[in-house]
Amino acid sequence: MNFSMEKENKELLIEGAKVFGIEINEKLMMAFEIYLKELLKWNQKMNLTAIRTERGIILKHFLDSLSVIPHLPPISSLLDIGSGAGFPGIPLKMVLPSMKIILIDSRLKKVDFQRHIIRTLGLKGIEAIHGRIEDRRALEKLENRFDGIISRAFADIGTLLSLGFPYLKMGGFVLAMKGKVSSNEIRGFIKEGGPQYMLKNSFSIVLPFSNFKRTIIIFEKQ
């Protein structure tokens, strides 16, 4: 299957990534093209994502995943909870190759796809695990291992903070990627973190070339 991303969509990815201080070189563009091709192909057989157009995937998956990069605290290991078709973990690995990343999802078909992409792109230092983050006995080897935890669509803030706690090093960070969130709601999250977390920061952005609002909320484990 010959595939080349449409020229206007390549420009969309290049210019959108620039907004976040990221240069999409030829090698990286080729990797994103492969990712896009495989996602579209697999999506014909199984429901990996409701977004099924090139432009939609670039805007709401690729660029959305990359939007967190300017706001990342100093971390070298990351656990992506509920990673679905690999977002945001795989695009982050593509752009930040030295970061160690574990993806975890409860749906085997999505983990199979993640593993396929990791193999196809030849990515090192990234692993996809099939499981539930609440199943601590099954995931004991991951406890206290990560500098950061990230989630785009896993659960509400309180659940994410609670379930993510055992996997995070002391002083590690939880990055919750949410939709539009008011300042009052953000202040309310301080209670949800309790004494175990400190609300470090929050950032509200509009994704390039769209009106989609994204809020990135960062907590630090105390």
Short mmCIF file of N, CA and C in Angstrom, two decimals, residues 12-132:
data_model
loop_
_atom_site.label_atom_id
_atom_site.label_comp_id
_atom_site.label_asym_id
_atom_site.label_seq_id
_atom_site.Cartn_x
_atom_site.Cartn_y
_atom_site.Cartn_z
N LEU A 12 0.59 21.19 7.74
CA LEU A 12 -0.17 21.33 8.98
C LEU A 12 0.65 20.79 10.16
N LEU A 13 1.23 19.61 9.98
CA LEU A 13 2.03 18.99 11.05
C LEU A 13 3.30 19.80 11.31
N ILE A 14 3.98 20.22 10.26
CA ILE A 14 5.22 20.98 10.41
C ILE A 14 4.97 22.31 11.11
N GLU A 15 3.97 23.05 10.63
CA GLU A 15 3.70 24.38 11.21
C GLU A 15 3.10 24.26 12.60
N GLY A 16 2.24 23.26 12.80
CA GLY A 16 1.65 23.07 14.13
C GLY A 16 2.70 22.71 15.16
N ALA A 17 3.65 21.85 14.77
CA ALA A 17 4.72 21.45 15.70
C ALA A 17 5.61 22.64 16.06
N LYS A 18 5.81 23.53 15.10
CA LYS A 18 6.64 24.73 15.36
C LYS A 18 6.07 25.56 16.50
N VAL A 19 4.74 25.57 16.62
CA VAL A 19 4.09 26.31 17.71
C VAL A 19 4.60 25.82 19.07
N PHE A 20 4.94 24.53 19.14
CA PHE A 20 5.42 23.93 20.39
C PHE A 20 6.95 23.82 20.42
N GLY A 21 7.62 24.51 19.50
CA GLY A 21 9.08 24.53 19.48
C GLY A 21 9.70 23.26 18.94
N ILE A 22 8.97 22.51 18.11
CA ILE A 22 9.43 21.21 17.61
C ILE A 22 9.65 21.30 16.11
N GLU A 23 10.81 20.82 15.66
CA GLU A 23 11.09 20.77 14.22
C GLU A 23 10.81 19.36 13.70
N ILE A 24 9.94 19.26 12.73
CA ILE A 24 9.65 17.98 12.09
C ILE A 24 10.56 17.84 10.88
N ASN A 25 11.66 17.11 11.06
CA ASN A 25 12.59 16.90 9.93
C ASN A 25 12.07 15.77 9.03
N GLU A 26 12.83 15.48 8.00
CA GLU A 26 12.36 14.50 7.00
C GLU A 26 12.17 13.11 7.62
N LYS A 27 13.11 12.71 8.49
CA LYS A 27 13.03 11.39 9.13
C LYS A 27 11.80 11.30 10.03
N LEU A 28 11.55 12.36 10.78
CA LEU A 28 10.39 12.38 11.68
C LEU A 28 9.08 12.41 10.89
N MET A 29 9.07 13.17 9.80
CA MET A 29 7.89 13.21 8.95
C MET A 29 7.56 11.82 8.40
N MET A 30 8.60 11.09 7.99
CA MET A 30 8.39 9.75 7.46
C MET A 30 7.77 8.84 8.54
N ALA A 31 8.25 8.99 9.79
CA ALA A 31 7.72 8.18 10.89
C ALA A 31 6.25 8.53 11.16
N PHE A 32 5.91 9.80 11.13
CA PHE A 32 4.51 10.20 11.34
C PHE A 32 3.63 9.72 10.19
N GLU A 33 4.17 9.72 8.98
CA GLU A 33 3.40 9.19 7.84
C GLU A 33 3.08 7.71 8.02
N ILE A 34 4.07 6.94 8.48
CA ILE A 34 3.86 5.51 8.71
C ILE A 34 2.81 5.31 9.80
N TYR A 35 2.94 6.06 10.88
CA TYR A 35 1.98 5.98 11.99
C TYR A 35 0.56 6.26 11.49
N LEU A 36 0.43 7.31 10.71
CA LEU A 36 -0.88 7.70 10.17
C LEU A 36 -1.43 6.62 9.25
N LYS A 37 -0.60 6.11 8.37
CA LYS A 37 -1.03 5.06 7.42
C LYS A 37 -1.53 3.83 8.18
N GLU A 38 -0.75 3.40 9.18
CA GLU A 38 -1.11 2.20 9.93
C GLU A 38 -2.38 2.41 10.76
N LEU A 39 -2.52 3.60 11.33
CA LEU A 39 -3.72 3.89 12.11
C LEU A 39 -4.96 3.87 11.23
N LEU A 40 -4.88 4.46 10.05
CA LEU A 40 -6.02 4.45 9.13
C LEU A 40 -6.34 3.02 8.68
N LYS A 41 -5.30 2.22 8.43
CA LYS A 41 -5.48 0.84 7.96
C LYS A 41 -6.12 -0.02 9.05
N TRP A 42 -5.57 0.04 10.25
CA TRP A 42 -6.10 -0.77 11.36
C TRP A 42 -7.51 -0.32 11.74
N ASN A 43 -7.77 0.96 11.57
CA ASN A 43 -9.08 1.50 11.95
C ASN A 43 -10.20 0.97 11.06
N GLN A 44 -9.84 0.49 9.89
CA GLN A 44 -10.86 -0.10 8.99
C GLN A 44 -11.36 -1.43 9.54
N LYS A 45 -10.54 -2.11 10.35
CA LYS A 45 -10.89 -3.43 10.87
C LYS A 45 -11.38 -3.38 12.31
N MET A 46 -10.88 -2.41 13.07
CA MET A 46 -11.27 -2.31 14.48
C MET A 46 -11.31 -0.85 14.88
N ASN A 47 -12.13 -0.55 15.87
CA ASN A 47 -12.32 0.84 16.26
C ASN A 47 -11.22 1.29 17.24
N LEU A 48 -10.14 1.85 16.68
CA LEU A 48 -9.06 2.36 17.52
C LEU A 48 -9.30 3.82 17.90
N THR A 49 -9.89 4.56 16.99
CA THR A 49 -10.17 5.97 17.24
C THR A 49 -11.38 6.39 16.41
N ALA A 50 -12.17 7.29 16.98
CA ALA A 50 -13.34 7.80 16.24
C ALA A 50 -12.93 8.80 15.18
N ILE A 51 -11.70 9.29 15.25
CA ILE A 51 -11.20 10.26 14.28
C ILE A 51 -10.60 9.49 13.11
N ARG A 52 -11.12 9.71 11.91
CA ARG A 52 -10.77 8.84 10.78
C ARG A 52 -10.27 9.60 9.56
N THR A 53 -9.95 10.88 9.70
CA THR A 53 -9.40 11.63 8.57
C THR A 53 -7.94 11.99 8.87
N GLU A 54 -7.16 12.17 7.81
CA GLU A 54 -5.77 12.58 7.97
C GLU A 54 -5.68 13.86 8.82
N ARG A 55 -6.43 14.86 8.41
CA ARG A 55 -6.37 16.16 9.09
C ARG A 55 -6.77 16.01 10.57
N GLY A 56 -7.83 15.25 10.82
CA GLY A 56 -8.29 15.08 12.19
C GLY A 56 -7.26 14.39 13.06
N ILE A 57 -6.61 13.35 12.52
CA ILE A 57 -5.59 12.63 13.29
C ILE A 57 -4.39 13.53 13.58
N ILE A 58 -3.98 14.32 12.58
CA ILE A 58 -2.85 15.23 12.79
C ILE A 58 -3.16 16.26 13.86
N LEU A 59 -4.35 16.85 13.79
CA LEU A 59 -4.71 17.90 14.75
C LEU A 59 -4.99 17.34 16.14
N LYS A 60 -5.86 16.33 16.20
CA LYS A 60 -6.39 15.92 17.50
C LYS A 60 -5.65 14.76 18.14
N HIS A 61 -4.71 14.15 17.40
CA HIS A 61 -3.87 13.11 18.00
C HIS A 61 -2.40 13.52 18.00
N PHE A 62 -1.84 13.78 16.82
CA PHE A 62 -0.40 14.08 16.76
C PHE A 62 -0.08 15.41 17.45
N LEU A 63 -0.70 16.50 17.00
CA LEU A 63 -0.37 17.81 17.58
C LEU A 63 -0.85 17.92 19.02
N ASP A 64 -1.98 17.31 19.32
CA ASP A 64 -2.45 17.32 20.71
C ASP A 64 -1.43 16.63 21.62
N SER A 65 -0.89 15.49 21.18
CA SER A 65 0.13 14.80 21.96
C SER A 65 1.36 15.67 22.16
N LEU A 66 1.78 16.37 21.10
CA LEU A 66 3.00 17.19 21.18
C LEU A 66 2.80 18.47 21.98
N SER A 67 1.55 18.86 22.21
CA SER A 67 1.28 20.13 22.89
C SER A 67 1.82 20.17 24.32
N VAL A 68 2.06 19.00 24.90
CA VAL A 68 2.53 18.95 26.29
C VAL A 68 4.03 19.23 26.39
N ILE A 69 4.77 19.10 25.29
CA ILE A 69 6.23 19.16 25.35
C ILE A 69 6.77 20.47 25.94
N PRO A 70 6.23 21.65 25.57
CA PRO A 70 6.78 22.88 26.18
C PRO A 70 6.54 22.96 27.69
N HIS A 71 5.64 22.15 28.21
CA HIS A 71 5.26 22.24 29.63
C HIS A 71 5.77 21.06 30.45
N LEU A 72 6.56 20.18 29.83
CA LEU A 72 7.05 19.00 30.56
C LEU A 72 8.04 19.42 31.64
N PRO A 73 7.83 18.96 32.88
CA PRO A 73 8.86 19.15 33.90
C PRO A 73 10.09 18.31 33.54
N PRO A 74 11.19 18.46 34.27
CA PRO A 74 12.39 17.67 33.96
C PRO A 74 12.20 16.20 34.34
N ILE A 75 11.83 15.38 33.38
CA ILE A 75 11.58 13.96 33.63
C ILE A 75 12.28 13.13 32.57
N SER A 76 12.67 11.91 32.93
CA SER A 76 13.32 11.02 31.97
C SER A 76 12.55 9.71 31.78
N SER A 77 11.53 9.49 32.63
CA SER A 77 10.71 8.28 32.50
C SER A 77 9.24 8.65 32.66
N LEU A 78 8.38 8.05 31.84
CA LEU A 78 6.98 8.46 31.77
C LEU A 78 6.07 7.24 31.63
N LEU A 79 5.00 7.23 32.40
CA LEU A 79 3.96 6.21 32.29
C LEU A 79 2.72 6.86 31.69
N ASP A 80 2.30 6.34 30.53
CA ASP A 80 1.11 6.86 29.84
C ASP A 80 -0.05 5.91 30.14
N ILE A 81 -1.00 6.38 30.93
CA ILE A 81 -2.11 5.55 31.39
C ILE A 81 -3.32 5.72 30.46
N GLY A 82 -3.86 4.60 29.99
CA GLY A 82 -5.01 4.66 29.09
C GLY A 82 -4.61 5.23 27.75
N SER A 83 -3.54 4.67 27.16
CA SER A 83 -2.87 5.28 26.01
C SER A 83 -3.58 5.03 24.68
N GLY A 84 -4.61 4.19 24.68
CA GLY A 84 -5.42 4.02 23.46
C GLY A 84 -4.60 3.60 22.26
N ALA A 85 -4.65 4.38 21.20
CA ALA A 85 -3.89 4.08 19.98
C ALA A 85 -2.47 4.62 20.06
N GLY A 86 -2.00 4.90 21.30
CA GLY A 86 -0.61 5.33 21.50
C GLY A 86 -0.42 6.79 21.83
N PHE A 87 -1.50 7.47 22.19
CA PHE A 87 -1.42 8.91 22.42
C PHE A 87 -1.58 9.25 23.91
N PRO A 88 -0.73 10.14 24.43
CA PRO A 88 0.32 10.89 23.74
C PRO A 88 1.68 10.21 23.70
N GLY A 89 1.81 9.01 24.31
CA GLY A 89 3.12 8.42 24.55
C GLY A 89 3.99 8.20 23.33
N ILE A 90 3.42 7.64 22.24
CA ILE A 90 4.27 7.33 21.08
C ILE A 90 4.76 8.59 20.37
N PRO A 91 3.93 9.59 20.09
CA PRO A 91 4.48 10.84 19.52
C PRO A 91 5.52 11.50 20.42
N LEU A 92 5.33 11.43 21.74
CA LEU A 92 6.34 12.00 22.65
C LEU A 92 7.66 11.25 22.50
N LYS A 93 7.61 9.93 22.40
CA LYS A 93 8.83 9.13 22.22
C LYS A 93 9.50 9.47 20.89
N MET A 94 8.71 9.67 19.85
CA MET A 94 9.27 9.99 18.53
C MET A 94 10.06 11.28 18.56
N VAL A 95 9.58 12.25 19.31
CA VAL A 95 10.21 13.58 19.37
C VAL A 95 11.27 13.65 20.47
N LEU A 96 11.09 12.86 21.54
CA LEU A 96 12.02 12.85 22.68
C LEU A 96 12.57 11.43 22.84
N PRO A 97 13.46 11.00 21.94
CA PRO A 97 13.86 9.59 21.91
C PRO A 97 14.57 9.08 23.15
N SER A 98 15.17 9.96 23.94
CA SER A 98 15.89 9.50 25.13
C SER A 98 14.96 9.19 26.30
N MET A 99 13.71 9.62 26.23
CA MET A 99 12.78 9.39 27.34
C MET A 99 12.33 7.93 27.35
N LYS A 100 12.35 7.32 28.53
CA LYS A 100 11.84 5.96 28.71
C LYS A 100 10.33 6.05 28.94
N ILE A 101 9.56 5.30 28.16
CA ILE A 101 8.10 5.42 28.23
C ILE A 101 7.46 4.03 28.31
N ILE A 102 6.50 3.90 29.22
CA ILE A 102 5.65 2.71 29.28
C ILE A 102 4.22 3.14 28.97
N LEU A 103 3.58 2.43 28.05
CA LEU A 103 2.17 2.65 27.73
C LEU A 103 1.36 1.54 28.38
N ILE A 104 0.23 1.88 28.98
CA ILE A 104 -0.63 0.84 29.53
C ILE A 104 -2.08 1.10 29.14
N ASP A 105 -2.75 0.05 28.69
CA ASP A 105 -4.15 0.16 28.31
C ASP A 105 -4.83 -1.18 28.61
N SER A 106 -6.12 -1.11 28.95
CA SER A 106 -6.85 -2.33 29.32
C SER A 106 -7.41 -3.07 28.10
N ARG A 107 -7.36 -2.43 26.92
CA ARG A 107 -7.94 -3.05 25.72
C ARG A 107 -6.83 -3.65 24.86
N LEU A 108 -6.85 -4.96 24.74
CA LEU A 108 -5.77 -5.69 24.09
C LEU A 108 -5.56 -5.25 22.64
N LYS A 109 -6.67 -4.99 21.91
CA LYS A 109 -6.51 -4.62 20.51
C LYS A 109 -5.72 -3.31 20.38
N LYS A 110 -5.88 -2.42 21.32
CA LYS A 110 -5.14 -1.15 21.27
C LYS A 110 -3.68 -1.36 21.63
N VAL A 111 -3.43 -2.26 22.59
CA VAL A 111 -2.05 -2.58 22.95
C VAL A 111 -1.35 -3.29 21.77
N ASP A 112 -2.06 -4.17 21.09
CA ASP A 112 -1.51 -4.83 19.90
C ASP A 112 -1.10 -3.79 18.85
N PHE A 113 -1.94 -2.79 18.66
CA PHE A 113 -1.62 -1.74 17.69
C PHE A 113 -0.40 -0.95 18.15
N GLN A 114 -0.36 -0.59 19.44
CA GLN A 114 0.80 0.14 19.97
C GLN A 114 2.09 -0.64 19.71
N ARG A 115 2.06 -1.94 20.01
CA ARG A 115 3.26 -2.78 19.82
C ARG A 115 3.66 -2.84 18.34
N HIS A 116 2.65 -2.89 17.47
CA HIS A 116 2.91 -2.90 16.03
C HIS A 116 3.61 -1.61 15.61
N ILE A 117 3.14 -0.47 16.09
CA ILE A 117 3.76 0.82 15.73
C ILE A 117 5.17 0.91 16.29
N ILE A 118 5.36 0.48 17.54
CA ILE A 118 6.69 0.51 18.16
C ILE A 118 7.68 -0.31 17.33
N ARG A 119 7.24 -1.51 16.92
CA ARG A 119 8.10 -2.37 16.08
C ARG A 119 8.35 -1.74 14.71
N THR A 120 7.28 -1.26 14.09
CA THR A 120 7.38 -0.73 12.72
C THR A 120 8.29 0.49 12.66
N LEU A 121 8.23 1.33 13.68
CA LEU A 121 9.06 2.55 13.71
C LEU A 121 10.44 2.28 14.31
N GLY A 122 10.65 1.07 14.85
CA GLY A 122 11.95 0.75 15.44
C GLY A 122 12.26 1.55 16.68
N LEU A 123 11.24 1.88 17.46
CA LEU A 123 11.44 2.69 18.66
C LEU A 123 12.04 1.85 19.79
N LYS A 124 13.00 2.41 20.50
CA LYS A 124 13.66 1.74 21.62
C LYS A 124 13.34 2.48 22.91
N GLY A 125 13.32 1.73 24.03
CA GLY A 125 13.06 2.38 25.31
C GLY A 125 11.60 2.74 25.50
N ILE A 126 10.72 1.98 24.85
CA ILE A 126 9.28 2.18 25.02
C ILE A 126 8.63 0.80 24.98
N GLU A 127 7.65 0.59 25.85
CA GLU A 127 6.98 -0.72 25.94
C GLU A 127 5.48 -0.50 26.13
N ALA A 128 4.69 -1.36 25.50
CA ALA A 128 3.23 -1.32 25.65
C ALA A 128 2.79 -2.51 26.49
N ILE A 129 2.03 -2.24 27.55
CA ILE A 129 1.59 -3.27 28.48
C ILE A 129 0.07 -3.36 28.47
N HIS A 130 -0.44 -4.59 28.41
CA HIS A 130 -1.88 -4.80 28.51
C HIS A 130 -2.22 -5.01 29.98
N GLY A 131 -3.07 -4.15 30.53
CA GLY A 131 -3.44 -4.31 31.93
C GLY A 131 -4.21 -3.11 32.44
N ARG A 132 -4.59 -3.20 33.70
CA ARG A 132 -5.30 -2.11 34.37
C ARG A 132 -4.40 -1.54 35.45
#
